[in-house]
Coordinates of C-alpha atoms in Angstrom, one line a residue:
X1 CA 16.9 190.1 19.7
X2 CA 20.9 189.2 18.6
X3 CA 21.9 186.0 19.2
X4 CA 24.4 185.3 22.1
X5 CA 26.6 182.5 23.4
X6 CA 24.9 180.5 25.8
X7 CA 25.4 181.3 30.1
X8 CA 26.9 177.6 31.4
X9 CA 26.4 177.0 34.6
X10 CA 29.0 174.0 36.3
X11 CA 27.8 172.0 39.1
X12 CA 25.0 170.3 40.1
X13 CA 21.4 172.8 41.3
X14 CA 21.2 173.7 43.5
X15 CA 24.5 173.7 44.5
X16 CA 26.2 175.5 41.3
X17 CA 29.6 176.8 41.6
X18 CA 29.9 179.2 38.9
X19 CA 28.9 180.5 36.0
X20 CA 30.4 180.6 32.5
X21 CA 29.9 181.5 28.8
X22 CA 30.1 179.5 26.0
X23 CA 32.4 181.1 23.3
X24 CA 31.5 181.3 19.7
X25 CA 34.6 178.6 18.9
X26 CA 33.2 176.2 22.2
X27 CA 29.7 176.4 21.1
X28 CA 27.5 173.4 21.2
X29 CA 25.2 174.7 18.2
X30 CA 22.3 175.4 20.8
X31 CA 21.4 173.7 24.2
X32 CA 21.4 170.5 24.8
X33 CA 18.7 169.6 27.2
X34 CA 19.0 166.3 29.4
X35 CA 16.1 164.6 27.9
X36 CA 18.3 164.6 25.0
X37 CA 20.2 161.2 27.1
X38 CA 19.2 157.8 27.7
X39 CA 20.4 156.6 31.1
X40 CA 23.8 155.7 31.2
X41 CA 25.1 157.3 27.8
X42 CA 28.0 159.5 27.2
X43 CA 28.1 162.5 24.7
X44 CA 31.1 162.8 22.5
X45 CA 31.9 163.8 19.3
X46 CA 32.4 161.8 16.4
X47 CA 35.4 162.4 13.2
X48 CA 33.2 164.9 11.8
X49 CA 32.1 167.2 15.0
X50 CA 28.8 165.7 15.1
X51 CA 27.4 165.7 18.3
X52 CA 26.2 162.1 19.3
X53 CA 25.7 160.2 21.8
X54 CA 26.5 156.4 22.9
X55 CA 24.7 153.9 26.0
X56 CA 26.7 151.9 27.9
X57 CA 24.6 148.6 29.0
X58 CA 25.9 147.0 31.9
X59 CA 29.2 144.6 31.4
X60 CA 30.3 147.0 28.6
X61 CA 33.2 149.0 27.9
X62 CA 33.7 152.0 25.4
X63 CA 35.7 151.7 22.6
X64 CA 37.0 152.5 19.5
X65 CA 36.9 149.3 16.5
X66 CA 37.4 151.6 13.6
X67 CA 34.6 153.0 13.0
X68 CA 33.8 155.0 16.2
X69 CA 32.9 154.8 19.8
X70 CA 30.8 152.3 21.1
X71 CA 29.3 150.2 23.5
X72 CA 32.2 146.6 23.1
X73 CA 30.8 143.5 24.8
X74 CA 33.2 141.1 27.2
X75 CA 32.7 138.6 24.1
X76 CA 33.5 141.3 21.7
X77 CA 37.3 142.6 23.8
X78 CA 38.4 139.0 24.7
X79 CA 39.6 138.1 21.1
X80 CA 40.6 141.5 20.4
X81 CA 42.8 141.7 23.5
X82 CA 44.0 138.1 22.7
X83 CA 45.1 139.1 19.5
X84 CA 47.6 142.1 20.8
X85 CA 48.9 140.4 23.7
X86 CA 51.4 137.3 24.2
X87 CA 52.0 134.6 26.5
X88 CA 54.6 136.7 28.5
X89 CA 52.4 139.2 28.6
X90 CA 49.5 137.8 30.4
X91 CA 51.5 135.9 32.9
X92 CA 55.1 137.3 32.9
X93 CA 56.4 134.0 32.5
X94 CA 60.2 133.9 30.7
X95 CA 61.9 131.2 28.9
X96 CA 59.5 128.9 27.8
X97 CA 60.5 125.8 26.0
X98 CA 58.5 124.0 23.8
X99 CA 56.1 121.7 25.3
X100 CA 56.5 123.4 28.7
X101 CA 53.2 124.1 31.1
X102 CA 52.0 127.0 33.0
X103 CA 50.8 126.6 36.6
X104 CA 49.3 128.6 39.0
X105 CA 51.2 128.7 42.3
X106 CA 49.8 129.2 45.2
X107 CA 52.9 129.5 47.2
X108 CA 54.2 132.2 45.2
X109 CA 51.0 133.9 44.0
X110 CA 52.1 134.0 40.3
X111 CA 52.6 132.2 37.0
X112 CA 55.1 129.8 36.6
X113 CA 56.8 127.5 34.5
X114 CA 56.1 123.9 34.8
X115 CA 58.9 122.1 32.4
X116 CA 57.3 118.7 30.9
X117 CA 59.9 116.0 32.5
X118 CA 59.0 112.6 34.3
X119 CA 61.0 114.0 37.3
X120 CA 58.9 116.4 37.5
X121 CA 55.7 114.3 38.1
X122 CA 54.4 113.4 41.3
X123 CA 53.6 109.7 40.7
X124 CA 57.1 109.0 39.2
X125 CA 59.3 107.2 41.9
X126 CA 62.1 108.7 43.5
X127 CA 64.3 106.6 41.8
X128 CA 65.9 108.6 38.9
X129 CA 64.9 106.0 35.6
X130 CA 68.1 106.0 33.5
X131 CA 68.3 106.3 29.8
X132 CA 66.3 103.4 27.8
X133 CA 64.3 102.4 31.4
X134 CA 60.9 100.8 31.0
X135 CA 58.4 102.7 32.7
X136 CA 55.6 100.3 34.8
X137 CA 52.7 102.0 36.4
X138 CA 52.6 100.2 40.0
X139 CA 49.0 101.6 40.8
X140 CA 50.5 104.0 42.8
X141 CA 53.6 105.5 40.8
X142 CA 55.4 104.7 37.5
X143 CA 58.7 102.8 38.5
X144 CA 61.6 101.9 36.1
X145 CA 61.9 98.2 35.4
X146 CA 64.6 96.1 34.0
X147 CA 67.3 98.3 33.5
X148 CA 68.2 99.8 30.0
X149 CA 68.2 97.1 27.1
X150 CA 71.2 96.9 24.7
X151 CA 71.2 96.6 21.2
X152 CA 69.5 92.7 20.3
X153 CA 66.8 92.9 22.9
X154 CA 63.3 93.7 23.6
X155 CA 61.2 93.8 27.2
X156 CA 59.4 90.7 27.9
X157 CA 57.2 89.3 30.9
X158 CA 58.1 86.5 32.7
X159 CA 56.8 85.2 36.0
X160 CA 55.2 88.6 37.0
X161 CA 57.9 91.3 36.5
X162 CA 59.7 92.3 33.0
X163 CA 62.5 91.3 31.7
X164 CA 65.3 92.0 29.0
X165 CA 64.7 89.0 26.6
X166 CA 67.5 89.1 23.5
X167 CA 66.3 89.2 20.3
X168 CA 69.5 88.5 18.1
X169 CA 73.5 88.2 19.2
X170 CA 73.6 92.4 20.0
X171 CA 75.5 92.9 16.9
X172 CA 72.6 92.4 14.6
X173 CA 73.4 89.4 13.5
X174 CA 70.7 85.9 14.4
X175 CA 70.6 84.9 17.8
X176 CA 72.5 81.5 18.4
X177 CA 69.8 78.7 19.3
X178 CA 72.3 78.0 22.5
X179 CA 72.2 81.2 24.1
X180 CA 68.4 80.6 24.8
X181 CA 67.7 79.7 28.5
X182 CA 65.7 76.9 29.9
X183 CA 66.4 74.2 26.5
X184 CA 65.4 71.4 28.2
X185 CA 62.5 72.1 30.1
X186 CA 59.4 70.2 28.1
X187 CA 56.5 72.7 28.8
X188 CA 55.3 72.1 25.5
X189 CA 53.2 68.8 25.5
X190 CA 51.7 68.8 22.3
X191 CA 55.1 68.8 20.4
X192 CA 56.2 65.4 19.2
X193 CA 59.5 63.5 20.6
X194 CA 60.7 60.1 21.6
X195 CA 59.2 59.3 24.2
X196 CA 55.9 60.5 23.2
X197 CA 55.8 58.6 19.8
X198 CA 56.9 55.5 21.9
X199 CA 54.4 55.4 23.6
X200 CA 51.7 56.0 20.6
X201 CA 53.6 53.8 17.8
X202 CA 54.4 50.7 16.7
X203 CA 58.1 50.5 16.9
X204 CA 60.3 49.7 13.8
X205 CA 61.8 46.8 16.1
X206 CA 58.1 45.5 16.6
X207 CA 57.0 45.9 13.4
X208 CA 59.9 44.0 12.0
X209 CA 59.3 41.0 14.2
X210 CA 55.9 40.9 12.9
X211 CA 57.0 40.7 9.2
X212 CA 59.5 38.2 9.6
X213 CA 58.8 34.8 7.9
X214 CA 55.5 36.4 5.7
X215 CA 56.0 36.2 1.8
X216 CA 56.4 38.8 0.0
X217 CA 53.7 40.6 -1.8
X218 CA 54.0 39.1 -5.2
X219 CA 55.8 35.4 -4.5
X220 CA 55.1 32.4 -6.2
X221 CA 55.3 28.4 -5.3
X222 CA 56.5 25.8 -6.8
X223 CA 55.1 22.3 -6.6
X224 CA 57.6 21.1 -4.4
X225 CA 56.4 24.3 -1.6
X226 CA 52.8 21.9 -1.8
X227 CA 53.2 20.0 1.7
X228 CA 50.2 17.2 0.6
X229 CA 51.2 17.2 -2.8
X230 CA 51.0 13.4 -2.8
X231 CA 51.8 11.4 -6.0
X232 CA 51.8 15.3 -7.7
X233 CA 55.2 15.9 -6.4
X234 CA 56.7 14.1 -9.8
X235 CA 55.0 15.7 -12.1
X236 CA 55.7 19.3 -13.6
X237 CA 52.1 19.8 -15.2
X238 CA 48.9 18.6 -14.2
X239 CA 46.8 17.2 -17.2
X240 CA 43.1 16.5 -16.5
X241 CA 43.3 13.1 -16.8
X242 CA 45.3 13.2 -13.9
X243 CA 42.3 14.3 -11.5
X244 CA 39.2 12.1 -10.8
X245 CA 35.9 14.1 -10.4
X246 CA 35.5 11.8 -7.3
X247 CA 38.8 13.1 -5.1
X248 CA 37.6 16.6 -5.7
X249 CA 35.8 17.5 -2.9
X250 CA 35.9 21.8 -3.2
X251 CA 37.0 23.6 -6.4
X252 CA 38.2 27.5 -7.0
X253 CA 37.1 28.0 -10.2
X254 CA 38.5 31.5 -11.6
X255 CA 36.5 33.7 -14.2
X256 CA 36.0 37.0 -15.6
X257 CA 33.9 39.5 -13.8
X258 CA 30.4 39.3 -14.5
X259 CA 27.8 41.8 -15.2
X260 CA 24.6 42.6 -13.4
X261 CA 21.9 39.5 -13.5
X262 CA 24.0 36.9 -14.4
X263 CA 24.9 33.6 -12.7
X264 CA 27.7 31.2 -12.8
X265 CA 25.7 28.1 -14.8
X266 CA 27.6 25.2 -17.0
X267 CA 28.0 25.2 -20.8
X268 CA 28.4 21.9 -20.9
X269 CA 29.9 18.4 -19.1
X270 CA 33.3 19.5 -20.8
X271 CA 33.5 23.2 -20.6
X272 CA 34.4 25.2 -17.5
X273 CA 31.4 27.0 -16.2
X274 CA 31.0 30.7 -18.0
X275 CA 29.2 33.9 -16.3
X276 CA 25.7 33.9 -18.0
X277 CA 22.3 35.1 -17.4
X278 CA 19.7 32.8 -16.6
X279 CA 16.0 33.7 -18.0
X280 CA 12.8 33.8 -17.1
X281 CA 9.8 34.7 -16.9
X282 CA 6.2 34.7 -16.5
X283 CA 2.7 33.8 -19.5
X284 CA -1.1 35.2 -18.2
X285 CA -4.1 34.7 -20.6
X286 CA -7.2 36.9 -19.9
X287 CA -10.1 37.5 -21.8
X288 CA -10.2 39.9 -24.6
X289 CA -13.4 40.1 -24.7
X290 CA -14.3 43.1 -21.9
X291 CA -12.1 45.4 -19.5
X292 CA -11.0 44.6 -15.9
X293 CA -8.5 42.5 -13.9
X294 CA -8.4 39.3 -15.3
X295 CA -5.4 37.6 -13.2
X296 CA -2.9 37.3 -11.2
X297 CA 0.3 35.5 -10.6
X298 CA 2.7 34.8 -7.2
X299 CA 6.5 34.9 -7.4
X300 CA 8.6 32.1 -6.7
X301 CA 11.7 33.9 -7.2
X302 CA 14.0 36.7 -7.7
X303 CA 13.9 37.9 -10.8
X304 CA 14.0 41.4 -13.5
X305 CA 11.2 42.2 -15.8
X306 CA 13.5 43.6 -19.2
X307 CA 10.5 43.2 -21.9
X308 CA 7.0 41.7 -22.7
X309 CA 5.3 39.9 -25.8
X310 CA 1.3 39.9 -26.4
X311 CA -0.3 37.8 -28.0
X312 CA -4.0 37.2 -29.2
X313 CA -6.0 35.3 -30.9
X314 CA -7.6 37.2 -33.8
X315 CA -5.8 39.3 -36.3
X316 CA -6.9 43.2 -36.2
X317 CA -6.9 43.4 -32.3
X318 CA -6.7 46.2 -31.0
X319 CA -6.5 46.2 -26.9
X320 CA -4.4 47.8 -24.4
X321 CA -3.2 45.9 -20.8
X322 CA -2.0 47.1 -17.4
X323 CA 0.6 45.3 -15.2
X324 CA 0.3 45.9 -11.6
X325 CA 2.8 44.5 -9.0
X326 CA 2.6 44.3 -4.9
X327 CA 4.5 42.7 -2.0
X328 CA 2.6 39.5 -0.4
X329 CA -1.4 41.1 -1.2
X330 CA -3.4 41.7 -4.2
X331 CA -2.4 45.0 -6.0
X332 CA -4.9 47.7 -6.6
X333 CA -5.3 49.2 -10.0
X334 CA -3.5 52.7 -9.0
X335 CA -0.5 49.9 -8.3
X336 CA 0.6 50.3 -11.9
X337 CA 4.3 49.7 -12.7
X338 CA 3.9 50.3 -16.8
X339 CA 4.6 53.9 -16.7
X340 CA 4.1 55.4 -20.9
X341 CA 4.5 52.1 -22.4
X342 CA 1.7 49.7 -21.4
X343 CA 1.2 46.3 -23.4
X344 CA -0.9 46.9 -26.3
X345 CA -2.1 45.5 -29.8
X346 CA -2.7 48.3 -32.4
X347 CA -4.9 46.5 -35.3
X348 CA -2.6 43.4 -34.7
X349 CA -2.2 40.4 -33.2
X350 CA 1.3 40.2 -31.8
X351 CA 3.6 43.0 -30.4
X352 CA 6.3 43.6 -27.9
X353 CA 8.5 45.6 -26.1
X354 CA 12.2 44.8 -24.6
X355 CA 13.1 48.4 -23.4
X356 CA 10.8 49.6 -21.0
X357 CA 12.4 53.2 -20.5
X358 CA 9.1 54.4 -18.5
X359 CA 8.4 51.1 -16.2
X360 CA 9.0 51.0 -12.9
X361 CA 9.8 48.9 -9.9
X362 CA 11.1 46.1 -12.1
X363 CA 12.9 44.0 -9.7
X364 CA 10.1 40.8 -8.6
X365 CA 11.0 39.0 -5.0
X366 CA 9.9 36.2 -3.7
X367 CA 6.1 36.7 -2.7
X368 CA 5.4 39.5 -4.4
X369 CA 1.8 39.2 -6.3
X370 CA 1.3 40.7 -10.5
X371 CA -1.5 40.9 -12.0
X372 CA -2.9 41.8 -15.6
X373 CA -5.9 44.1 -16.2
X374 CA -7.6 44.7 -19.8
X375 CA -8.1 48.8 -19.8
X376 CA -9.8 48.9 -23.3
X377 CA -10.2 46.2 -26.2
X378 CA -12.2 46.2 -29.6
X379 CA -13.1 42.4 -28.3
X380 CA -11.6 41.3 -31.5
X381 CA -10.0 38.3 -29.8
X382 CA -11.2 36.6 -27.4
X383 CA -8.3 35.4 -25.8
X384 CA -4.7 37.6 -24.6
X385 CA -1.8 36.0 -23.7
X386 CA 0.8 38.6 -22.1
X387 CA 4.5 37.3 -21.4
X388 CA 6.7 38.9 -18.9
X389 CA 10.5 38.2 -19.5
X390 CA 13.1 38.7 -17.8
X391 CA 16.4 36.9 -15.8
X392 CA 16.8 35.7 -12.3
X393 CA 18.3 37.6 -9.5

C-alpha cells in the first residue's frame, strides 16, 4: 500500500467538527499519539524543525533564554525582567531627583514621588526652620532652636534649652575676655583667690610681725651683747686663767663628730676631752683537758665583741672553742654566735682573731649571759684562757 498524508480530524470526540488532510509540506513525519505528552506540556518546534516537547510545572512561564523554549521559574524572570526595565517603567513616576523616595498612595492608587525635605516629614513642626537652625527632637517632633548662628559661634546648653555661645569676635579673630557674660559670678570653688588664701594663709602682714626683733640667720655678738658679763665686760679675750674650775657650774664643750662606739672620755687634766673608744672586754679559763661547756659569764654592760685571743698552757695545742650568747638565761649549745670562725689553736699555744666577718649578734647588753664550750681538744693543755674584746656601747 502507497503512503498517504494523514486524515486530521479537529475537535474534541465525540464532538469533531471536521475533517482534514495533512499535506505533504504540513506533515508531522507520522502521527503523534497522546501518550506521546506529559500533562501539562506543549509541543513546538525547535530552530531545526525537530518536534519536541516542553512541561510547564505550576508557577512557570514559557520562554525563550537563548537557547530554546522552556519551562522559566518566578526566581528565574524576576532578574531578567529587572534588568530590561527602569524605575519609570515599573511605576510611571517622572522627574526624580536624586535622593527622592517612592510611596504608595492610597489616595491616588498610584506611585508617587516623595521628595527627601524636612518639610516634608510629619514629626517636623510647623514652624518652617530657617537656614543654619538647630534641629531638637522634643519627643514628639523636631523643632528648630536658637535661631541661625553667625560666623564665631557654636550651639551650647545652658539651663535646659540651647543656646548661640560665641566662639571668637565673628570676624575670626580671638574672642575678647570682656565680651564673656556672667565674669563675676564665683561658681568655681576650687580656684584660688583672695579671699580664699586669707582664710588658709599666713598673711605677709602677720608673718612680718612675727619676725620682727629675731636675729638674723648668721649674726654674731659681741661681749658687750652678754647681759651678766660681769668683770668680763673689760676684757677682749678670755685667757684660762681667767676662769676658776669652781664658778663653772655647766660647760658646752664642742668637738668633732665621732664615729660609732666611741665616748667623750679625758686625755688628760690639761687637755680638752677628745672622742675616743673605751675598751673592754671579757677572760674565761676552762679546762683543756675534755669537751663540753665549761663556763659562763653575766654582762654588766653595753658593750661590742670586735676580736678574741686564746691562750693555753702547753705548746702544740690543738683545740677548738664555741661562744654562745643569750638574754637573762643560760644559752643552749645551738645558741652559737661564732659563725666560720670559731676560737681555735692549731698545734699552738696562742692565736687570735680581730675580724670576725662570720659572727653574729655581736652587740652584749646588760644581762645577757656567754658562755665558752670546748668542741674538740688533743688535751695538750690543761688549761684555755679565751679573751673576748671589744668597746663599750
Amino acid at each position: 500500500m502507497s503512503q498517504r498524508p494523514p486524515i486530521t480530524f479537529i475537535g474534541t470526540f465525540p464532538d469533531l467538527t471536521g475533517i482534514t488532510q495533512l499535506r505533504a509540506g504540513d506533515t508531522l513525519a507520522g502521527l503523534v499519539n497522546h501518550a506521546d505528552f506529559s500533562p501539562n506540556s506543549l509541543m513546538f518546534a525547535d530552530s531545526g524543525g525537530t518536534v519536541s516537547s516542553v512541561v510547564l510545572p505550576d508557577n512557570t512561564v514559557l520562554g525563550n533564554t537563548g537557547t530554546g523554549p522552556t519551562s522559566l521559574t518566578m526566581a528565574t524572570l524576576a532578574p531578567l525582567v529587572a534588568q530590561e526595565l527602569s524605575v519609570d517603567d515599573l511605576f510611571t513616576v517622572s522627574g526624580l531627583n536624586d535622593g527622592d523616595t517612592v510611596v504608595y498612595s492610597a489616595e491616588d492608587s498610584s506611585w508617587v514621588n516623595l521628595p527627601n525635605s524636612l518639610g516634608t516629614l510629619i514629626d517636623v513642626n510647623d514652624a518652617v526652620p530657617n537656614a543654619g537652625d538647630f534641629l531638637v527632637y522634643s519627643g514628639v517632633s523636631w523643632e528648630p532652636q536658637a535661631g541661625a548662628p553667625v560666623d564665631g559661634q557654636i550651639y551650647g546648653r545652658q539651663n535646659g534649652a540651647w543656646v548661640r555661645v560665641p566662639i571668637s569676635d565673628g570676624s575670626g579673630g580671638t574672642l575678647d575676655h570682656s565680651a564673656l557674660g556672667n565674669l563675676l559670678v564665683d561658681t568655681h570653688t576650687q580656684y584660688h583667690n583672695d579671699a580664699r588664701g586669707d582664710a588658709r594663709y599666713y598673711q605677709q602682714a602677720v608673718i612680718n610681725g612675727l619676725l620682727a626683733g629675731k636675729a638674723a640667720l648668721n649674726h654674731q655678738h659681741v661681749l658687750a651683747d652678754i647681759t651678766d658679763r660681769g668683770a668680763l665686760a673689760a676684757k677682749s679675750t678670755v685667757a684660762e686663767a681667767d676662769i676658776e674650775n669652781s664658778a663653772v657650774a655647766l660647760a658646752k664643750i664642742k668637738t668633732a663628730f665621732s664615729t660609732e662606739g666611741q665616748l667623750i672620755r679625758s686625755t688628760g687634766p690639761l687637755n680638752p676631752p677628745q672622742w675616743a673608744t673605751i675598751p673592754t672586754g671579757i677572760s674565761l679559763s676552762v679546762s683543756g683537758t675534755s669537751s663540753g661547756v665549761k663556763n659562763y659569764f653575766v654582762a654588766t654592760t653595753d658593750w661590742r665583741i670586735t676580736g678574741w685571743y686564746l691562750v693555753g698552757t702547753a705548746a702544740g695545742t690543738t683545740a677548738t672553742l664555741d661562744v654562745i650568747k643569750a638574754s637573762m638565761t643560760v644559752p643552749t649549745a645551738l645558741q652559737t654566735i661564732v659563725g666560720t670562725e670559731p676560737p681555735q689553736l692549731l698545734n699552738a699555744q696562742l692565736a687570735s682573731d680581730t675580724n670576725l666577718n662570720t659572727w653574729s649578734d655581736l652587740d652584749v647588753a646588760v644581762g645577757d649571759v656567754i658562755g665558752i664550750s670546748v668542741t674538740s681538744t688533743n688535751a695538750a693543755s690543761e688549761l684555755l684562757t679565751l679573751s673576748l674584746v671589744g668597746y663599750q656601747l
